[in-house]
mmCIF file with all atom_site columns, C-alpha atoms in Angstrom:
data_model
loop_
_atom_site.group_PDB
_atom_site.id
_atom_site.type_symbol
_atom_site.label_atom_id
_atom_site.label_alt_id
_atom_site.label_comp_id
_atom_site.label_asym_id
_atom_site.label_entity_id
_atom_site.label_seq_id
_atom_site.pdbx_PDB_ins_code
_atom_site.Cartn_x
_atom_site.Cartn_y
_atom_site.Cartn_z
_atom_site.occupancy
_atom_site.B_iso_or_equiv
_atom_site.pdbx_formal_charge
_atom_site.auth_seq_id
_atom_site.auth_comp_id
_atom_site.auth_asym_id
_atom_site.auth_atom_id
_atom_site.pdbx_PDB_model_num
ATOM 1   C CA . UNK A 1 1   ? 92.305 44.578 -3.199 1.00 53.00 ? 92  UNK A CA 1
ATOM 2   C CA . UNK A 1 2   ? 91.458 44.481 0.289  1.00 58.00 ? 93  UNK A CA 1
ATOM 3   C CA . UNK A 1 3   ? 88.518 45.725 -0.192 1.00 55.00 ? 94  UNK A CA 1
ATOM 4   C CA . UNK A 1 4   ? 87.478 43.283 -2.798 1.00 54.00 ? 95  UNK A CA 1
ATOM 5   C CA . UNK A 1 5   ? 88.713 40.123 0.055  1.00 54.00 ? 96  UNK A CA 1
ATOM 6   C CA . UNK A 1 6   ? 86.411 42.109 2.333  1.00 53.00 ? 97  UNK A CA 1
ATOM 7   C CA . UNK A 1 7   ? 83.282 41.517 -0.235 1.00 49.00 ? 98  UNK A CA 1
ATOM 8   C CA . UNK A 1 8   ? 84.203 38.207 -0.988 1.00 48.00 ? 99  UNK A CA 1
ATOM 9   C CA . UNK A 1 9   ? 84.308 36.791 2.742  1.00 50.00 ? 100 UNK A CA 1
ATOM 10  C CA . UNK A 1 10  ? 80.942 38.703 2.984  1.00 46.00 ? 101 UNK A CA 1
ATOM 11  C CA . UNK A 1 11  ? 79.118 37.071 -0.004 1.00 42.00 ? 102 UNK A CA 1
ATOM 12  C CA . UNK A 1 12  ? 81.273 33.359 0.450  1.00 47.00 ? 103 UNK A CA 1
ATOM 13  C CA . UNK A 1 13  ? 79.273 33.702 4.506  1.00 52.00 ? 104 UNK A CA 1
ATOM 14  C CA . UNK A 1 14  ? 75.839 35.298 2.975  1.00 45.00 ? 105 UNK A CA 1
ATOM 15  C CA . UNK A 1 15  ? 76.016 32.690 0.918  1.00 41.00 ? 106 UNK A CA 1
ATOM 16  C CA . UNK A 1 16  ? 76.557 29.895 3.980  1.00 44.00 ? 107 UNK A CA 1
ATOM 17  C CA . UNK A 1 17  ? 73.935 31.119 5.547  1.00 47.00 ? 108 UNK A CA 1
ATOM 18  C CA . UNK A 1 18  ? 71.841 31.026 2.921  1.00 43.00 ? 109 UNK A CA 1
ATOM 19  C CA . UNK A 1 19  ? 72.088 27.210 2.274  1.00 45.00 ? 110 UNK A CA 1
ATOM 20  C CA . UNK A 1 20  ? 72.226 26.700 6.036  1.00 45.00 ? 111 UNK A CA 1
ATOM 21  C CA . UNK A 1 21  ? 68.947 27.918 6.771  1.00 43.00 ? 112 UNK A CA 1
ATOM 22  C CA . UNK A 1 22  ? 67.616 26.042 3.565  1.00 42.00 ? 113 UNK A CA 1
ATOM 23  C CA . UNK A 1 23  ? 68.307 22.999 5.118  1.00 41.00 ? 114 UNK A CA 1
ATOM 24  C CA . UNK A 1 24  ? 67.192 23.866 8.531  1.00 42.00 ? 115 UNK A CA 1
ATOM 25  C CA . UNK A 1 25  ? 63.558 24.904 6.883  1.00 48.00 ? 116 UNK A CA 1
ATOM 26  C CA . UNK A 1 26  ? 63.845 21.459 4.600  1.00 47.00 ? 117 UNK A CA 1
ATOM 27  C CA . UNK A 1 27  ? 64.720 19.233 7.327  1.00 49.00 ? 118 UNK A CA 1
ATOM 28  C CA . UNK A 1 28  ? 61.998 16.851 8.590  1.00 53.00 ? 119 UNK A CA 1
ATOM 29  C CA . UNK A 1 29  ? 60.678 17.552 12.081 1.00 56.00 ? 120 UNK A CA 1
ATOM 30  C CA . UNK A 1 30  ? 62.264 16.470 14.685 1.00 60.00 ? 121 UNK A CA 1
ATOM 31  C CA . UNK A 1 31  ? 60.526 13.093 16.159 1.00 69.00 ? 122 UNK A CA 1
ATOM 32  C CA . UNK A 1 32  ? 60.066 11.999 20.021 1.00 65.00 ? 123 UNK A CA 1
ATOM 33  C CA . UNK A 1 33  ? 62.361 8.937  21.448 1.00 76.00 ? 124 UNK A CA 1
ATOM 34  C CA . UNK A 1 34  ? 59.787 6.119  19.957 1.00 81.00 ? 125 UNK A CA 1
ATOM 35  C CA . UNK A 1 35  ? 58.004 7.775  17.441 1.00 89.00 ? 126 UNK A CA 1
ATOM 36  C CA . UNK A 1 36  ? 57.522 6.218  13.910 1.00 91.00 ? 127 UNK A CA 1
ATOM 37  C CA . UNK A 1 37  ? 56.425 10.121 12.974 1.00 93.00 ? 128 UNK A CA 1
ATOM 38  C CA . UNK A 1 38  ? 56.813 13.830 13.881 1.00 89.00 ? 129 UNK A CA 1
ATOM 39  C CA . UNK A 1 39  ? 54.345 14.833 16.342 1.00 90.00 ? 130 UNK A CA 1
ATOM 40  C CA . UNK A 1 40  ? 50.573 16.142 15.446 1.00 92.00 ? 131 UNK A CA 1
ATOM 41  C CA . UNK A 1 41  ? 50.179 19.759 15.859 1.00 88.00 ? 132 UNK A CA 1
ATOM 42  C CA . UNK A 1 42  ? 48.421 20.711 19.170 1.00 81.00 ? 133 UNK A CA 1
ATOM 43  C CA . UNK A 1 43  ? 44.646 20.332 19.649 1.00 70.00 ? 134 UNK A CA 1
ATOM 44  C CA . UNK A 1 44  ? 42.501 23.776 19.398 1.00 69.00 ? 135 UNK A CA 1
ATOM 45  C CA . UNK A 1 45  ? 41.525 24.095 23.276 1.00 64.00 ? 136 UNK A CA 1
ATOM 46  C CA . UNK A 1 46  ? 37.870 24.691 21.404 1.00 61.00 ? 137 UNK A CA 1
ATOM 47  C CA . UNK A 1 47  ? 37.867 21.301 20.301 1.00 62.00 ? 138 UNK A CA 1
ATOM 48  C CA . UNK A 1 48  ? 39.015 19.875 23.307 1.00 65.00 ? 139 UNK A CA 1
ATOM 49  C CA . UNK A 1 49  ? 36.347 21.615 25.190 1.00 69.00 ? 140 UNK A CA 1
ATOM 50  C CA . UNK A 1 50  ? 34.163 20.881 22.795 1.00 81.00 ? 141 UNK A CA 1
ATOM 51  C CA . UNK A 1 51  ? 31.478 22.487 20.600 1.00 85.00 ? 142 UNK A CA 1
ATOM 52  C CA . UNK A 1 52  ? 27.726 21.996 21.596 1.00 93.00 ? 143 UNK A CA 1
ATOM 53  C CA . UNK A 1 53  ? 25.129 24.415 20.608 1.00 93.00 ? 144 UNK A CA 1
ATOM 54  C CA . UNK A 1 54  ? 24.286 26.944 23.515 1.00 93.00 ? 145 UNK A CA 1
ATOM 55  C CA . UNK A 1 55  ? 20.850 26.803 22.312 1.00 96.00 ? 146 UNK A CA 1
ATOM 56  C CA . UNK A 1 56  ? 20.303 23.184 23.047 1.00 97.00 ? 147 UNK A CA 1
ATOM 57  C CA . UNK A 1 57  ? 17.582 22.167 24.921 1.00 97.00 ? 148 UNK A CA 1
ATOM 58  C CA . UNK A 1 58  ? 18.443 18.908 26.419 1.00 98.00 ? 149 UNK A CA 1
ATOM 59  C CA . UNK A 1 59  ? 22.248 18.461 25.640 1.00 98.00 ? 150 UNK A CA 1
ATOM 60  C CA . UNK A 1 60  ? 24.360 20.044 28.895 1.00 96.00 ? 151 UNK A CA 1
ATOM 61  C CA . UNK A 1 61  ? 27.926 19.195 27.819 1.00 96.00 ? 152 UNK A CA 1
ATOM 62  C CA . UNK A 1 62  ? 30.494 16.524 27.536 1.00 96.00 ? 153 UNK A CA 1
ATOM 63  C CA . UNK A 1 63  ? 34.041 15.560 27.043 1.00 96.00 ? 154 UNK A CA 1
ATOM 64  C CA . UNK A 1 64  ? 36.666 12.612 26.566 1.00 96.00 ? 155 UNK A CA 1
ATOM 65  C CA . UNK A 1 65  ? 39.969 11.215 27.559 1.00 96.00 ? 156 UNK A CA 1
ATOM 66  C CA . UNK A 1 66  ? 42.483 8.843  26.588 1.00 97.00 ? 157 UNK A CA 1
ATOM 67  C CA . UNK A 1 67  ? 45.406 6.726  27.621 1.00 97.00 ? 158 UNK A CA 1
ATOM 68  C CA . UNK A 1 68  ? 48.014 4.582  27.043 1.00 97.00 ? 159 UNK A CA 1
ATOM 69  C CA . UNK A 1 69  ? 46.629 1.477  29.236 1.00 96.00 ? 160 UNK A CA 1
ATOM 70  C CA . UNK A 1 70  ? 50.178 -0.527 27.608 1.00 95.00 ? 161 UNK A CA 1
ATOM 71  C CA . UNK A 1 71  ? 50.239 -3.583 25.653 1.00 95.00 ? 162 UNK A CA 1
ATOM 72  C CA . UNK A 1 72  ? 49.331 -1.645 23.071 1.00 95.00 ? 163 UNK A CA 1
ATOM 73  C CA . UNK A 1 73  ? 46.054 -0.878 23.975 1.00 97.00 ? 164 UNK A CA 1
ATOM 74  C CA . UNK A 1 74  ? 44.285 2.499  24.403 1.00 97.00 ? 165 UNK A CA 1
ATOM 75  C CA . UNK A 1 75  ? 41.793 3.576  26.260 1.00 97.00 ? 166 UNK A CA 1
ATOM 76  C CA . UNK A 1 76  ? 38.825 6.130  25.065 1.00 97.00 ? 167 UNK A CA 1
ATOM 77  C CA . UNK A 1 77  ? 36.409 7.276  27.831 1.00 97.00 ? 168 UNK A CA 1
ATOM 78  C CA . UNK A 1 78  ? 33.102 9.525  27.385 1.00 97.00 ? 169 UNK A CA 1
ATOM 79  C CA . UNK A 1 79  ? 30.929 11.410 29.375 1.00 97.00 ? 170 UNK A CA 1
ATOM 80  C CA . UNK A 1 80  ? 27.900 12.894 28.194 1.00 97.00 ? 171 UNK A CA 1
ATOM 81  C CA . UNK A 1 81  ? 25.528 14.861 30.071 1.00 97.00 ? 172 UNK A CA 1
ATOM 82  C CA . UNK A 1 82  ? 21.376 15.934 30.250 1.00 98.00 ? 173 UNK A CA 1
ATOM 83  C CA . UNK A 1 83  ? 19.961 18.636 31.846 1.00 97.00 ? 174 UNK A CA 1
ATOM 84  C CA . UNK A 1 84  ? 16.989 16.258 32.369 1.00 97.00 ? 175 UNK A CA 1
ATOM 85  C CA . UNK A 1 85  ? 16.379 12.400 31.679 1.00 97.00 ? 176 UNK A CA 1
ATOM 86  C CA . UNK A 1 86  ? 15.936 11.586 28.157 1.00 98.00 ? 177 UNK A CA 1
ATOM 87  C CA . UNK A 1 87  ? 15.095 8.946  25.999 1.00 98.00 ? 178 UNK A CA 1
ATOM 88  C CA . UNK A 1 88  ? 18.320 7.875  24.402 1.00 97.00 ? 179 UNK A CA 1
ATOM 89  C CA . UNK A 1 89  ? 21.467 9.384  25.571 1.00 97.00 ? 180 UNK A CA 1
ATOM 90  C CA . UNK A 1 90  ? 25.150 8.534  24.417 1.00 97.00 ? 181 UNK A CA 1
ATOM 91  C CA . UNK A 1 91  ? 28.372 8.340  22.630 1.00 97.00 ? 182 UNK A CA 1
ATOM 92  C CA . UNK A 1 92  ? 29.466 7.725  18.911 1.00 96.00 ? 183 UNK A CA 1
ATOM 93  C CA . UNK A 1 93  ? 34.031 7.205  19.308 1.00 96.00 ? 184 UNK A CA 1
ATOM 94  C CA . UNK A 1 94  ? 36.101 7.555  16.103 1.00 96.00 ? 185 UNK A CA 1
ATOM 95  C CA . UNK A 1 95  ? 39.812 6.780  17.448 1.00 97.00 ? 186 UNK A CA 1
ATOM 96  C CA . UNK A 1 96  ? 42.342 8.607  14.694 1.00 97.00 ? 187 UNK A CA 1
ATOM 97  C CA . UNK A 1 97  ? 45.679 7.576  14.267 1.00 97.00 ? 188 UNK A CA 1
ATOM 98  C CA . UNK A 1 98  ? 47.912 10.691 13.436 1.00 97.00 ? 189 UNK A CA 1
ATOM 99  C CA . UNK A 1 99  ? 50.219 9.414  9.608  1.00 95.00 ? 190 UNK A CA 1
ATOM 100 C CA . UNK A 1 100 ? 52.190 12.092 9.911  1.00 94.00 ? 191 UNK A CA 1
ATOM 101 C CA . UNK A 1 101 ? 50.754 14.588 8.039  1.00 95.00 ? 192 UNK A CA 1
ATOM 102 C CA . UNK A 1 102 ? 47.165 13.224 8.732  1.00 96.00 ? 193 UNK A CA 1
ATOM 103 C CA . UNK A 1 103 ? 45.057 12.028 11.366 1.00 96.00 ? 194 UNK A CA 1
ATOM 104 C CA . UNK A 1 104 ? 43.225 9.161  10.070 1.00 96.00 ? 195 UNK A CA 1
ATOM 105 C CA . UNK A 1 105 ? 40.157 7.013  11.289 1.00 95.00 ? 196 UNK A CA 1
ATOM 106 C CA . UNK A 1 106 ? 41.377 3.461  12.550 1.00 94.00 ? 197 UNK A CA 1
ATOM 107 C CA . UNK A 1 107 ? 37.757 2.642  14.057 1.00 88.00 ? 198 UNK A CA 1
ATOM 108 C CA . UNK A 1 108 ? 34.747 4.272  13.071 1.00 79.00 ? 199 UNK A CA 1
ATOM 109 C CA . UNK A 1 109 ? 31.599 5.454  14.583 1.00 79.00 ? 200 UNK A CA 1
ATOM 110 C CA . UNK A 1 110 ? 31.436 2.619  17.689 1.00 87.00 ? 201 UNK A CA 1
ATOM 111 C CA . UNK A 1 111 ? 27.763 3.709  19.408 1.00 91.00 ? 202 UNK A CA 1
ATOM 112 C CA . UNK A 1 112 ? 26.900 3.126  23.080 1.00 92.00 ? 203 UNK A CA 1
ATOM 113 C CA . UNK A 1 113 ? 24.258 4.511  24.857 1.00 93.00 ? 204 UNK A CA 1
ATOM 114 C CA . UNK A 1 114 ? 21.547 4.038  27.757 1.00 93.00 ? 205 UNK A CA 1
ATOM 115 C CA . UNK A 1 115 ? 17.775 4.840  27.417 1.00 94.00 ? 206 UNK A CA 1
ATOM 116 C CA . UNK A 1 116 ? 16.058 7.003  29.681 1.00 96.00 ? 207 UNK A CA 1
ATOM 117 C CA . UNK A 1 117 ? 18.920 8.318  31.569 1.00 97.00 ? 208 UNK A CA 1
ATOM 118 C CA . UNK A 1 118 ? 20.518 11.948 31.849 1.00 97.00 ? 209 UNK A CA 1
ATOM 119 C CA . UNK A 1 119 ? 24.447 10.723 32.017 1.00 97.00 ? 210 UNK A CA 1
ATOM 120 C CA . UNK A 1 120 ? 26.107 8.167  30.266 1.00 97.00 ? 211 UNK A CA 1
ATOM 121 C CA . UNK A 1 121 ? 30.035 7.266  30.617 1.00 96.00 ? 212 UNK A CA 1
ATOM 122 C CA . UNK A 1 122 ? 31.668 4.394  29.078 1.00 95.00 ? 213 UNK A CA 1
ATOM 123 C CA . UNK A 1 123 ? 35.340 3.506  28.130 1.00 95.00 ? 214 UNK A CA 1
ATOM 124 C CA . UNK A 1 124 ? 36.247 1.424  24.861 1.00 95.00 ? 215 UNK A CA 1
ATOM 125 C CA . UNK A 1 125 ? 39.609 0.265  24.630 1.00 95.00 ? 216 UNK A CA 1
ATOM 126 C CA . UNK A 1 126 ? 41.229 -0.680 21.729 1.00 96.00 ? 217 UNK A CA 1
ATOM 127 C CA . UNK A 1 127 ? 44.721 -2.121 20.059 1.00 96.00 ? 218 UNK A CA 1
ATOM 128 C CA . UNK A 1 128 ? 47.046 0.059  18.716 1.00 96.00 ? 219 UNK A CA 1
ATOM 129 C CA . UNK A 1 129 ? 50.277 0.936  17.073 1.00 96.00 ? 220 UNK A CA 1
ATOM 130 C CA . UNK A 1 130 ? 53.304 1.315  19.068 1.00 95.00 ? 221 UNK A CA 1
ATOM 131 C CA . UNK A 1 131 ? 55.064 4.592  17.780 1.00 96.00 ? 222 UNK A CA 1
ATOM 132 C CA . UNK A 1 132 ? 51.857 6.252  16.478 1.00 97.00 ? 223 UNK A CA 1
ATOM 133 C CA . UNK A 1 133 ? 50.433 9.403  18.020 1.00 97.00 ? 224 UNK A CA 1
ATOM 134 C CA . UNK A 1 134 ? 46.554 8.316  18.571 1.00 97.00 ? 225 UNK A CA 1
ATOM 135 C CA . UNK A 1 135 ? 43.762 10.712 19.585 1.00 96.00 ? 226 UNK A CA 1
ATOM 136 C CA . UNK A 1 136 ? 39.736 10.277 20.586 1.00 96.00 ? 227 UNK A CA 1
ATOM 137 C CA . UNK A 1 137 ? 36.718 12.299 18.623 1.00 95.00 ? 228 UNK A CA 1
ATOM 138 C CA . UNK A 1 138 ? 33.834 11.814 20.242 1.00 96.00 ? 229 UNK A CA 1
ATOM 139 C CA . UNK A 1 139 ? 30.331 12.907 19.695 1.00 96.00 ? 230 UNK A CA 1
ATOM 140 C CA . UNK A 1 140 ? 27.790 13.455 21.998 1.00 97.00 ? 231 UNK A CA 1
ATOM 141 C CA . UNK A 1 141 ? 24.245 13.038 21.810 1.00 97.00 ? 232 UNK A CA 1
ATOM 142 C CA . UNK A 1 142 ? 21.071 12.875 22.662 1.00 98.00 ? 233 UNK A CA 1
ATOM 143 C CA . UNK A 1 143 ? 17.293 12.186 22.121 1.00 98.00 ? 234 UNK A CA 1
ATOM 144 C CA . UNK A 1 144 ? 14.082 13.573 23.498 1.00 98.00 ? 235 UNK A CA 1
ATOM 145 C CA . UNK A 1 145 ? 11.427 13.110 21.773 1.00 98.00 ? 236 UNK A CA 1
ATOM 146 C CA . UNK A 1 146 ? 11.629 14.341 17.753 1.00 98.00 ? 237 UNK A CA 1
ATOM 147 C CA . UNK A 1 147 ? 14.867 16.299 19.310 1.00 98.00 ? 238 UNK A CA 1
ATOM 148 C CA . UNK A 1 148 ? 17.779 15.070 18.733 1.00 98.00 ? 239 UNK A CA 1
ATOM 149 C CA . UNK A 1 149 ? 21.027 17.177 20.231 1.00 98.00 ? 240 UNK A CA 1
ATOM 150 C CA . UNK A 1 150 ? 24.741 16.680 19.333 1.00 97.00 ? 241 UNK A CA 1
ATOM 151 C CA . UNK A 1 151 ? 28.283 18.051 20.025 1.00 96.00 ? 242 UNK A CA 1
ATOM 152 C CA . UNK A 1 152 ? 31.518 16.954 19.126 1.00 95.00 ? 243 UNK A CA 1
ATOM 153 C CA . UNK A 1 153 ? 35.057 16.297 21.224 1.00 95.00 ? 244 UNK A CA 1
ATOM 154 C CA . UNK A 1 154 ? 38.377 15.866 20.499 1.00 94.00 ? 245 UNK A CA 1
ATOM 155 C CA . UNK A 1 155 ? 40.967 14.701 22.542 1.00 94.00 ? 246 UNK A CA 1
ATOM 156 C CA . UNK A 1 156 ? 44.523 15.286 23.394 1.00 93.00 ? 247 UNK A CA 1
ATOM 157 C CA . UNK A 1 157 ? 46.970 12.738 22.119 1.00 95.00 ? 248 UNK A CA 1
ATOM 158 C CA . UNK A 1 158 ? 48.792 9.892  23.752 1.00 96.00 ? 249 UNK A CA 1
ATOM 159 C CA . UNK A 1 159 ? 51.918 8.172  21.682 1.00 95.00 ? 250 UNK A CA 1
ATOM 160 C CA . UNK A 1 160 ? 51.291 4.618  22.120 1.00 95.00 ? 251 UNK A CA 1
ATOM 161 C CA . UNK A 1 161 ? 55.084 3.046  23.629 1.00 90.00 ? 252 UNK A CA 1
#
């Protein structure tokens, strides 16, 4: 008999932590003081970086940041660099907003550039969310002639307070 109490306490706790760790690996992430969502899952240091061709001719490199500048607004900043001075040089932003399970496009495709140059920067800054992770993609281009050179950023996130 004792050795049947023995297998029942065993199974009765096997079982307990059975369920425990069910809801454990069911429960909802846990989200930041603020947030209206779990946070995004980190950004690839690739895309951060960036990707650009090695084999361009004209395109050197570029990146992004961004910022909560408060008040709910964000701000997106862009460098992109020449090896020489070309005809059209610049920046196309996307700012995502992060659902959740999704980042999603809030502004699309905003364009600024400068002709004949080999560097542009700008900043855009734009109203946001408070409580949603945002983040910057950014690509980077430029054009010489027919040639026409691109290469894309992503930046780290910022949860908008």
């Amino acid at each position: 008999m004792n050795k049947n109490k023995r297998i029942g306490s065993f199974l009765f706790i096997a079982l307990f932590a059975l369920f425990m760790s069910a809801s454990v690996i069911n429960a909802e992430p846990a989200k930041p003081n603020g947030a209206k969502t779990s946070a995004p899952p980190e950004t690839n240091s690739i895309q951060i970086q960036g990707i650009f061709d090695p084999n361009d001719i004209y395109l050197q490199k570029g990146w992004n940041s961004i910022g909560d500048n408060g008040n709910h607004q964000i701000g997106l900043s862009a460098t992109t660099i020449a090896n020489q001075y070309v005809d059209q040089i610049g920046v196309t932003y996307y700012l995502q907003k992060w659902t959740g399970s999704t980042w999603e496009d809030v502004d699309r495709g905003v364009t600024q550039s400068f002709r004949d140059d080999d560097q542009f920067t700008n900043t855009l800054t734009y109203t946001g969310e408070s409580g949603y992770y945002y983040r910057g993609v950014t690509i980077h281009w430029i054009k010489k002639g027919n040639v026409y050179e691109d290469g894309t950023v992503t930046s780290s996130t910022v949860l908008l307070k």
